[in-house]
Short mmCIF file of C-alpha atoms in Angstrom, two decimals:
data_model
loop_
_atom_site.label_atom_id
_atom_site.label_comp_id
_atom_site.label_asym_id
_atom_site.label_seq_id
_atom_site.Cartn_x
_atom_site.Cartn_y
_atom_site.Cartn_z
CA MET A 401 0.00 0.00 0.00
CA THR A 402 1.04 3.52 -0.60
CA PRO A 403 1.37 5.80 2.40
CA MET A 404 -1.89 7.58 1.44
CA THR A 405 -3.77 4.29 1.05
CA THR A 406 -2.44 3.04 4.40
CA TRP A 407 -3.51 6.26 6.08
CA CYS A 408 -7.00 6.05 4.63
CA TYR A 409 -7.31 2.37 5.58
CA LYS A 410 -6.17 2.98 9.14
CA THR A 411 -8.35 5.99 9.50
CA TRP A 412 -11.59 4.48 8.11
CA GLY A 413 -11.00 0.69 8.62
CA ASP A 414 -13.17 -1.35 10.97
CA LYS A 415 -11.16 -2.03 14.07
CA GLY A 416 -12.78 -5.38 14.70
CA THR A 417 -12.54 -6.80 11.21
CA GLY A 418 -9.63 -4.95 9.75
CA ARG A 419 -11.67 -4.35 6.61
CA GLY A 420 -11.64 -0.89 5.20
CA ARG A 421 -14.79 1.00 4.49
CA ALA A 422 -15.52 3.82 2.15
CA ALA A 423 -15.00 7.35 3.31
CA PRO A 424 -18.19 9.24 4.21
CA PRO A 425 -19.70 11.13 1.27
CA THR A 426 -18.68 14.68 0.84
CA GLU A 427 -21.14 17.59 0.98
CA VAL A 428 -21.20 17.76 -2.80
CA GLN A 429 -22.05 14.04 -3.05
CA ARG A 430 -24.81 14.38 -0.47
CA GLN A 431 -26.33 17.24 -2.42
CA LYS A 432 -26.31 15.13 -5.60
CA LYS A 433 -28.13 12.25 -3.91
CA LYS A 434 -30.93 14.43 -2.56
CA PRO A 435 -33.99 14.23 -4.78
CA VAL A 436 -34.67 17.52 -6.48
CA LYS A 437 -38.15 18.76 -5.80
CA MET A 438 -39.69 20.26 -8.93
CA ALA A 439 -41.74 23.33 -8.30
CA LYS A 440 -45.31 22.80 -9.32
CA ALA A 441 -46.32 25.03 -12.15
CA LYS A 442 -49.04 27.44 -11.17
CA PRO A 443 -52.18 27.02 -13.22
CA ALA A 444 -52.65 29.77 -15.77
CA PRO A 445 -55.33 32.28 -14.83
CA PRO A 446 -58.58 31.81 -16.73
CA ALA A 447 -58.71 33.83 -19.91
CA LYS A 448 -60.77 36.95 -19.61
CA LYS A 449 -63.84 36.97 -21.76
CA ARG A 450 -63.65 39.68 -24.35
CA LYS A 451 -66.62 41.95 -24.44
CA THR A 452 -68.35 41.75 -27.74
CA GLU A 453 -69.09 45.16 -29.12
CA THR A 454 -72.59 45.67 -30.35
CA ALA A 455 -72.82 47.26 -33.75
CA ARG A 456 -73.70 50.91 -33.56
CA PRO A 457 -76.79 51.90 -35.46
CA ALA A 458 -76.10 53.80 -38.64
CA PRO A 459 -76.74 57.52 -38.25
CA LYS A 460 -79.97 58.72 -39.74
CA ALA A 461 -79.71 60.59 -42.99
CA HIS A 462 -80.15 64.31 -42.41
CA ASP A 463 -83.69 65.57 -43.05
CA ALA A 464 -84.79 62.74 -45.36
CA GLY A 465 -84.14 60.07 -42.73
CA ASP A 466 -87.15 60.98 -40.57
CA GLY A 467 -89.64 59.27 -42.90
CA LEU A 468 -90.51 62.36 -44.92
CA GLY A 469 -88.35 61.10 -47.77
CA GLU A 470 -90.84 58.29 -48.40
CA THR A 471 -93.83 60.61 -48.70
CA VAL A 472 -95.03 62.27 -51.90
CA LYS A 473 -93.60 65.58 -50.70
CA GLY A 474 -90.25 63.98 -49.91
CA LYS A 475 -90.11 62.34 -53.34
CA MET A 476 -90.93 65.64 -55.05
CA ILE A 477 -88.10 67.34 -53.16
CA GLN A 478 -85.60 64.63 -54.09
CA LYS A 479 -86.57 64.71 -57.78
CA LEU A 480 -86.37 68.50 -57.78
CA GLN A 481 -82.90 68.43 -56.23
CA CYS A 482 -81.64 66.44 -59.23
CA ARG A 483 -82.59 69.25 -61.66
CA TRP A 484 -83.28 72.34 -59.57
CA TRP A 485 -81.29 74.69 -61.87
CA TYR A 486 -84.04 74.44 -64.50
CA ALA A 487 -86.53 76.03 -62.07
CA ILE A 488 -84.66 77.93 -59.34
CA ASP A 489 -82.26 80.84 -59.77
CA TRP A 490 -79.54 80.34 -57.18
CA PRO A 491 -77.28 81.93 -56.19
CA ALA A 492 -78.87 85.34 -56.55
CA LYS A 493 -77.49 87.56 -59.31
CA GLU A 494 -76.42 90.26 -56.84
CA ASP A 495 -74.31 87.74 -54.90
CA VAL A 496 -72.51 86.62 -58.05
CA GLU A 497 -71.83 90.12 -59.38
CA LYS A 498 -70.25 91.51 -56.20
CA ALA A 499 -66.73 92.86 -56.71
CA LEU A 500 -64.08 90.36 -55.63
CA PRO A 501 -61.29 91.24 -53.18
CA TYR A 502 -57.77 91.65 -54.55
CA GLY A 503 -56.17 88.36 -55.56
CA TYR A 504 -59.43 86.36 -55.85
CA GLU A 505 -60.76 84.69 -59.00
CA MET A 506 -64.19 83.20 -59.64
CA LEU A 507 -64.32 79.39 -59.84
CA ASP A 508 -65.65 78.07 -63.14
CA GLY A 509 -68.95 76.27 -62.68
CA TYR A 510 -69.44 77.65 -59.15
CA PRO A 511 -70.97 81.12 -59.44
CA GLY A 512 -70.58 83.01 -56.20
CA VAL A 513 -67.51 81.02 -55.13
CA SER A 514 -63.98 82.36 -55.64
CA ILE A 515 -60.46 81.34 -54.69
CA CYS A 516 -57.43 83.40 -53.74
CA THR A 517 -54.55 83.11 -56.22
CA LYS A 518 -52.30 85.93 -54.98
CA GLY A 519 -50.98 87.21 -51.68
CA ASP A 520 -50.84 85.57 -48.25
CA ASP A 521 -54.20 83.79 -48.54
CA ILE A 522 -53.45 81.66 -51.60
CA GLY A 523 -55.86 78.73 -51.75
CA LYS A 524 -58.44 80.30 -49.44
CA MET A 525 -62.05 79.93 -50.63
CA LEU A 526 -64.62 82.71 -50.50
CA ASP A 527 -68.29 81.68 -50.74
CA ARG A 528 -70.72 84.57 -51.13
CA ARG A 529 -73.80 82.50 -51.90
CA ASN A 530 -76.80 82.82 -49.59
CA HIS A 531 -77.24 79.31 -48.19
CA ARG A 532 -80.49 80.25 -46.47
CA THR A 533 -82.10 80.20 -49.92
CA SER A 534 -80.17 77.26 -51.39
CA PRO A 535 -82.16 74.34 -52.88
CA CYS A 536 -81.19 71.95 -50.09
CA PHE A 537 -83.66 69.47 -48.59
CA LYS A 538 -84.13 71.55 -45.44
CA ASN A 539 -85.06 74.71 -47.35
CA LEU A 540 -87.28 72.94 -49.87
CA LYS A 541 -89.08 71.13 -47.06
CA ALA A 542 -90.34 74.50 -45.81
CA LYS A 543 -92.30 75.03 -49.05
CA ASP A 544 -95.84 73.72 -49.47
CA CYS A 545 -96.56 70.94 -51.94
CA GLU A 546 -98.34 73.20 -54.43
CA GLU A 547 -95.18 75.29 -54.88
CA LEU A 548 -92.99 72.19 -54.98
CA LYS A 549 -95.23 70.66 -57.65
CA GLU A 550 -94.93 73.77 -59.82
CA LEU A 551 -91.15 73.89 -59.39
CA LEU A 552 -90.76 70.19 -60.20
CA ILE A 553 -92.90 70.40 -63.35
CA ARG A 554 -90.96 73.46 -64.50
CA ALA A 555 -87.64 71.70 -63.87
CA LEU A 556 -88.72 68.54 -65.70
CA GLU A 557 -90.01 70.53 -68.69
CA GLY A 558 -86.74 72.46 -68.85
CA GLN A 559 -84.75 69.24 -68.76
CA GLN A 560 -86.97 67.70 -71.43
CA GLU A 561 -86.45 70.64 -73.79
CA GLU A 562 -82.69 70.49 -73.38
CA LEU A 563 -82.61 66.73 -73.93
CA ILE A 564 -84.59 66.99 -77.17
CA GLU A 565 -82.37 69.84 -78.37
CA HIS A 566 -79.11 67.94 -77.80
CA GLU A 567 -80.05 64.25 -78.11
CA GLY A 568 -83.41 64.15 -79.84
CA GLU A 569 -86.58 62.39 -78.71
CA GLY A 570 -87.00 58.83 -77.49
CA THR A 571 -83.82 58.57 -75.41
CA THR A 572 -83.78 56.47 -72.24
CA ILE A 573 -83.45 59.52 -70.00
CA GLY A 574 -86.08 61.33 -72.05
CA LYS A 575 -88.58 58.55 -71.39
CA GLU A 576 -87.82 58.71 -67.67
CA VAL A 577 -88.45 62.46 -67.68
CA VAL A 578 -91.77 61.98 -69.48
CA ALA A 579 -92.84 59.39 -66.88
CA MET A 580 -91.89 61.73 -64.02
CA LEU A 581 -93.83 64.57 -65.63
CA LYS A 582 -96.97 62.42 -65.76
CA TRP A 583 -96.47 61.50 -62.10
CA ALA A 584 -95.90 65.11 -61.02
CA ARG A 585 -98.96 66.47 -62.85
CA LYS A 586 -101.23 63.96 -61.10
CA ILE A 587 -100.08 64.89 -57.59
CA ASN A 588 -102.80 66.09 -55.21
CA ALA A 589 -100.92 68.86 -53.40
CA SER A 590 -103.41 69.15 -50.51
CA LYS A 591 -103.31 65.42 -49.85
CA ALA A 592 -99.50 65.43 -50.06
CA ASP A 593 -99.29 68.26 -47.51
CA LYS A 594 -101.55 66.37 -45.12
CA GLU A 595 -99.39 63.26 -45.43
CA ALA A 596 -96.19 65.24 -44.83
CA ARG A 597 -97.50 66.89 -41.64
CA ARG A 598 -97.11 63.58 -39.83
CA TYR A 599 -93.32 64.00 -40.14
CA SER A 600 -93.05 67.71 -39.38
#
């Protein structure tokens, strides 16, 4: 035996038997033999239920969305709005002929509306039209059905004349205008006013 082996044998040998025994395990060995306790995984929290958003109702159409648009008066107004320039002079002549400020030019096709092309306000719009008399649904709604009927017939007749002049008779649009004229001439204005009052 080597000196180290002899020392170990004498130190750890059984005195009664003379047989050597293994040295006690070191701290590192004891740690390795200990069963490792695995930490239990915590259950995941229940998923939060997402709130389902209810669809928002579509906003009502301005003026025509209150039911008036389905009445005879409402239909007259809507048909008139498609061809009002044959029956209504708007904007007023005096609004169109007003002198423009320096640097402004009238927009083609938009009488009464001008745009700045010089100076510090380039691009700025100037609208001199009187919108209190414009042929919008709100303003036309204030008229009685007799006046609306006259305006609609005048507008349809003006459109019909222009169609015949430029495209001749018997066109698809021309036939539609003729049908609308027949409908408009048969309207009972008093009855239409009475029906419209339910939505006023």
